[in-house]
Amino acid sequence: MPTVLVPLLLAFDQILKLWALENLSPIPRPLLGDLLYLTLVKNTGAGFGLLQDKAQILGWVSLLVGGVLLYLLGFRRYPPAVTLGLSLVAAGALGNGVDRLGRGFVVDYLDLGTQIPLIAQFPVFNLADVCVTLGAALLLLAPRKRRRY
């Protein structure tokens, strides 16, 4: 699964980012009514405005994380939910790492436009961020083997 899923998600992520750079602006454009907007943001840091202007170091960390996860996936079998979770995190880390090292910033374009507290100020994000978030959630929710003592 990872040998197909990771490159597919990485390619789709980069295609969407190229599209966003060519077609979007910093002015929000509605996609799903008042729930989701398309807004171009060139993020030189991490999520929530952390580590601004640290794209280079964040890029290397992202590539390292993605590479380690691919290595683990290549040398050990995991249950399907864990394999999917690790693959999603790897694809997202690699996608944002490619941006940071290649462009000097991450291309973000998905903007939650709701006025619901806590979500109203949510940062603009991209497919790679969605992959990391879903992958982490899958890893947290994946069934664990119980150890017998």
PDB file of C-alpha atoms in Angstrom:
ATOM      1  CA  MET A   1       0.000   0.000   0.000  1.00  0.00           C
ATOM      2  CA  PRO A   2       2.660   2.634   0.888  1.00  0.00           C
ATOM      3  CA  THR A   3       4.495   2.119  -2.403  1.00  0.00           C
ATOM      4  CA  VAL A   4       1.416   3.354  -4.257  1.00  0.00           C
ATOM      5  CA  LEU A   5      -0.283   5.643  -1.743  1.00  0.00           C
ATOM      6  CA  VAL A   6       2.666   7.821  -0.691  1.00  0.00           C
ATOM      7  CA  PRO A   7       3.819   8.823  -4.205  1.00  0.00           C
ATOM      8  CA  LEU A   8       0.216   9.287  -5.326  1.00  0.00           C
ATOM      9  CA  LEU A   9      -0.605  11.628  -2.424  1.00  0.00           C
ATOM     10  CA  LEU A  10       2.717  13.438  -2.792  1.00  0.00           C
ATOM     11  CA  ALA A  11       2.073  14.057  -6.504  1.00  0.00           C
ATOM     12  CA  PHE A  12      -1.530  15.167  -5.908  1.00  0.00           C
ATOM     13  CA  ASP A  13      -0.372  17.500  -3.119  1.00  0.00           C
ATOM     14  CA  GLN A  14       2.214  19.135  -5.377  1.00  0.00           C
ATOM     15  CA  ILE A  15      -0.265  19.445  -8.268  1.00  0.00           C
ATOM     16  CA  LEU A  16      -2.773  21.192  -6.000  1.00  0.00           C
ATOM     17  CA  LYS A  17      -0.076  23.530  -4.697  1.00  0.00           C
ATOM     18  CA  LEU A  18       1.001  24.454  -8.228  1.00  0.00           C
ATOM     19  CA  TRP A  19      -2.639  25.082  -9.114  1.00  0.00           C
ATOM     20  CA  ALA A  20      -3.043  27.251  -6.016  1.00  0.00           C
ATOM     21  CA  LEU A  21       0.024  29.331  -6.890  1.00  0.00           C
ATOM     22  CA  GLU A  22      -1.292  29.911 -10.410  1.00  0.00           C
ATOM     23  CA  ASN A  23      -4.970  30.499  -9.635  1.00  0.00           C
ATOM     24  CA  LEU A  24      -5.445  31.789  -6.092  1.00  0.00           C
ATOM     25  CA  SER A  25      -4.725  35.021  -4.273  1.00  0.00           C
ATOM     26  CA  PRO A  26      -4.607  36.033  -0.596  1.00  0.00           C
ATOM     27  CA  ILE A  27      -8.230  37.158  -0.999  1.00  0.00           C
ATOM     28  CA  PRO A  28     -10.527  34.335   0.185  1.00  0.00           C
ATOM     29  CA  ARG A  29     -12.698  32.739  -2.498  1.00  0.00           C
ATOM     30  CA  PRO A  30     -15.710  30.657  -1.353  1.00  0.00           C
ATOM     31  CA  LEU A  31     -15.549  26.944  -2.143  1.00  0.00           C
ATOM     32  CA  LEU A  32     -18.280  25.547   0.135  1.00  0.00           C
ATOM     33  CA  GLY A  33     -20.457  28.510   1.078  1.00  0.00           C
ATOM     34  CA  ASP A  34     -19.235  30.063   4.307  1.00  0.00           C
ATOM     35  CA  LEU A  35     -17.590  26.832   5.487  1.00  0.00           C
ATOM     36  CA  LEU A  36     -14.529  26.536   3.260  1.00  0.00           C
ATOM     37  CA  TYR A  37     -12.618  29.114   1.245  1.00  0.00           C
ATOM     38  CA  LEU A  38      -9.647  28.959  -1.084  1.00  0.00           C
ATOM     39  CA  THR A  39      -7.015  31.418   0.106  1.00  0.00           C
ATOM     40  CA  LEU A  40      -3.374  31.491  -0.971  1.00  0.00           C
ATOM     41  CA  VAL A  41      -0.905  31.688   1.905  1.00  0.00           C
ATOM     42  CA  LYS A  42       2.863  31.284   1.594  1.00  0.00           C
ATOM     43  CA  ASN A  43       3.829  29.899   4.993  1.00  0.00           C
ATOM     44  CA  THR A  44       7.521  30.208   5.907  1.00  0.00           C
ATOM     45  CA  GLY A  45       7.048  28.490   9.270  1.00  0.00           C
ATOM     46  CA  ALA A  46       5.044  25.719  10.871  1.00  0.00           C
ATOM     47  CA  GLY A  47       1.340  25.579  11.718  1.00  0.00           C
ATOM     48  CA  PHE A  48      -0.339  28.248  13.828  1.00  0.00           C
ATOM     49  CA  GLY A  49       2.372  30.799  12.995  1.00  0.00           C
ATOM     50  CA  LEU A  50       5.115  28.928  14.842  1.00  0.00           C
ATOM     51  CA  LEU A  51       8.777  29.081  13.772  1.00  0.00           C
ATOM     52  CA  GLN A  52       8.298  31.722  11.088  1.00  0.00           C
ATOM     53  CA  ASP A  53      11.139  32.041   8.583  1.00  0.00           C
ATOM     54  CA  LYS A  54      12.545  28.624   9.562  1.00  0.00           C
ATOM     55  CA  ALA A  55      11.547  26.885   6.316  1.00  0.00           C
ATOM     56  CA  GLN A  56      15.013  25.425   5.697  1.00  0.00           C
ATOM     57  CA  ILE A  57      15.334  23.589   9.011  1.00  0.00           C
ATOM     58  CA  LEU A  58      11.659  22.600   8.992  1.00  0.00           C
ATOM     59  CA  GLY A  59      12.121  21.263   5.464  1.00  0.00           C
ATOM     60  CA  TRP A  60      14.981  18.987   6.496  1.00  0.00           C
ATOM     61  CA  VAL A  61      13.044  17.786   9.549  1.00  0.00           C
ATOM     62  CA  SER A  62      10.006  17.054   7.348  1.00  0.00           C
ATOM     63  CA  LEU A  63      12.097  15.079   4.852  1.00  0.00           C
ATOM     64  CA  LEU A  64      13.804  13.190   7.674  1.00  0.00           C
ATOM     65  CA  VAL A  65      10.457  12.244   9.245  1.00  0.00           C
ATOM     66  CA  GLY A  66       9.005  11.176   5.895  1.00  0.00           C
ATOM     67  CA  GLY A  67      12.133   9.194   5.043  1.00  0.00           C
ATOM     68  CA  VAL A  68      12.234   7.391   8.391  1.00  0.00           C
ATOM     69  CA  LEU A  69       8.574   6.448   8.057  1.00  0.00           C
ATOM     70  CA  LEU A  70       9.139   5.101   4.542  1.00  0.00           C
ATOM     71  CA  TYR A  71      12.100   3.105   5.835  1.00  0.00           C
ATOM     72  CA  LEU A  72       9.971   1.621   8.630  1.00  0.00           C
ATOM     73  CA  LEU A  73       7.183   0.798   6.194  1.00  0.00           C
ATOM     74  CA  GLY A  74       9.650  -0.923   3.876  1.00  0.00           C
ATOM     75  CA  PHE A  75      11.199  -3.216   6.450  1.00  0.00           C
ATOM     76  CA  ARG A  76       8.332  -4.285   8.665  1.00  0.00           C
ATOM     77  CA  ARG A  77       4.721  -5.325   8.262  1.00  0.00           C
ATOM     78  CA  TYR A  78       2.131  -3.422  10.253  1.00  0.00           C
ATOM     79  CA  PRO A  79      -1.620  -3.858  10.648  1.00  0.00           C
ATOM     80  CA  PRO A  80      -3.554  -2.102   7.843  1.00  0.00           C
ATOM     81  CA  ALA A  81      -4.673   0.874   9.971  1.00  0.00           C
ATOM     82  CA  VAL A  82      -1.112   1.507  11.156  1.00  0.00           C
ATOM     83  CA  THR A  83       0.263   1.126   7.620  1.00  0.00           C
ATOM     84  CA  LEU A  84      -2.292   3.630   6.327  1.00  0.00           C
ATOM     85  CA  GLY A  85      -1.578   6.054   9.181  1.00  0.00           C
ATOM     86  CA  LEU A  86       2.190   5.905   8.692  1.00  0.00           C
ATOM     87  CA  SER A  87       1.764   6.281   4.918  1.00  0.00           C
ATOM     88  CA  LEU A  88      -0.415   9.377   5.333  1.00  0.00           C
ATOM     89  CA  VAL A  89       2.007  11.012   7.764  1.00  0.00           C
ATOM     90  CA  ALA A  90       4.947  10.196   5.471  1.00  0.00           C
ATOM     91  CA  ALA A  91       3.197  11.645   2.405  1.00  0.00           C
ATOM     92  CA  GLY A  92       2.246  14.823   4.261  1.00  0.00           C
ATOM     93  CA  ALA A  93       5.694  15.310   5.774  1.00  0.00           C
ATOM     94  CA  LEU A  94       7.358  14.787   2.395  1.00  0.00           C
ATOM     95  CA  GLY A  95       4.894  17.111   0.633  1.00  0.00           C
ATOM     96  CA  ASN A  96       5.528  19.999   2.981  1.00  0.00           C
ATOM     97  CA  GLY A  97       9.257  19.216   3.095  1.00  0.00           C
ATOM     98  CA  VAL A  98       9.485  19.482  -0.695  1.00  0.00           C
ATOM     99  CA  ASP A  99       7.753  22.863  -0.498  1.00  0.00           C
ATOM    100  CA  ARG A 100       9.990  24.214   2.248  1.00  0.00           C
ATOM    101  CA  LEU A 101      13.236  23.188   0.586  1.00  0.00           C
ATOM    102  CA  GLY A 102      12.152  23.845  -3.004  1.00  0.00           C
ATOM    103  CA  ARG A 103      10.225  27.070  -2.607  1.00  0.00           C
ATOM    104  CA  GLY A 104      11.280  28.382   0.795  1.00  0.00           C
ATOM    105  CA  PHE A 105       7.668  28.258   1.981  1.00  0.00           C
ATOM    106  CA  VAL A 106       4.695  25.905   2.177  1.00  0.00           C
ATOM    107  CA  VAL A 107       1.762  26.625  -0.122  1.00  0.00           C
ATOM    108  CA  ASP A 108      -1.454  26.642   1.928  1.00  0.00           C
ATOM    109  CA  TYR A 109      -4.870  27.153   0.348  1.00  0.00           C
ATOM    110  CA  LEU A 110      -7.714  25.601   2.399  1.00  0.00           C
ATOM    111  CA  ASP A 111      -9.323  28.118   4.728  1.00  0.00           C
ATOM    112  CA  LEU A 112     -12.093  27.290   7.202  1.00  0.00           C
ATOM    113  CA  GLY A 113     -14.386  30.287   6.939  1.00  0.00           C
ATOM    114  CA  THR A 114     -16.732  29.577   9.793  1.00  0.00           C
ATOM    115  CA  GLN A 115     -17.329  31.913  12.725  1.00  0.00           C
ATOM    116  CA  ILE A 116     -17.428  29.028  15.214  1.00  0.00           C
ATOM    117  CA  PRO A 117     -15.070  29.876  18.105  1.00  0.00           C
ATOM    118  CA  LEU A 118     -11.768  27.924  18.038  1.00  0.00           C
ATOM    119  CA  ILE A 119     -12.214  27.247  14.310  1.00  0.00           C
ATOM    120  CA  ALA A 120     -12.654  30.873  13.220  1.00  0.00           C
ATOM    121  CA  GLN A 121      -8.929  31.578  13.691  1.00  0.00           C
ATOM    122  CA  PHE A 122      -7.729  28.214  12.358  1.00  0.00           C
ATOM    123  CA  PRO A 123      -4.718  28.585  10.050  1.00  0.00           C
ATOM    124  CA  VAL A 124      -4.970  28.031   6.311  1.00  0.00           C
ATOM    125  CA  PHE A 125      -3.781  24.516   5.431  1.00  0.00           C
ATOM    126  CA  ASN A 126      -3.229  22.105   2.519  1.00  0.00           C
ATOM    127  CA  LEU A 127      -3.602  18.445   1.496  1.00  0.00           C
ATOM    128  CA  ALA A 128      -0.274  17.494   3.108  1.00  0.00           C
ATOM    129  CA  ASP A 129      -1.511  18.898   6.426  1.00  0.00           C
ATOM    130  CA  VAL A 130      -4.727  16.888   6.069  1.00  0.00           C
ATOM    131  CA  CYS A 131      -2.659  13.745   5.421  1.00  0.00           C
ATOM    132  CA  VAL A 132      -0.542  14.296   8.545  1.00  0.00           C
ATOM    133  CA  THR A 133      -3.613  14.979  10.694  1.00  0.00           C
ATOM    134  CA  LEU A 134      -5.611  11.991   9.426  1.00  0.00           C
ATOM    135  CA  GLY A 135      -2.560   9.741   9.658  1.00  0.00           C
ATOM    136  CA  ALA A 136      -1.863  10.781  13.250  1.00  0.00           C
ATOM    137  CA  ALA A 137      -5.528  10.241  14.166  1.00  0.00           C
ATOM    138  CA  LEU A 138      -5.443   6.758  12.613  1.00  0.00           C
ATOM    139  CA  LEU A 139      -2.300   5.900  14.548  1.00  0.00           C
ATOM    140  CA  LEU A 140      -3.882   7.069  17.793  1.00  0.00           C
ATOM    141  CA  LEU A 141      -7.087   5.125  17.134  1.00  0.00           C
ATOM    142  CA  ALA A 142      -5.502   1.952  15.713  1.00  0.00           C
ATOM    143  CA  PRO A 143      -6.165  -1.146  17.809  1.00  0.00           C
ATOM    144  CA  ARG A 144      -3.212  -2.211  19.908  1.00  0.00           C
ATOM    145  CA  LYS A 145      -2.156  -5.716  20.805  1.00  0.00           C
ATOM    146  CA  ARG A 146      -2.421  -6.339  24.499  1.00  0.00           C
ATOM    147  CA  ARG A 147       0.652  -7.678  26.181  1.00  0.00           C
ATOM    148  CA  ARG A 148       0.271 -10.673  28.424  1.00  0.00           C
ATOM    149  CA  TYR A 149       2.263 -10.544  31.592  1.00  0.00           C
TER     150      TYR A 149
END
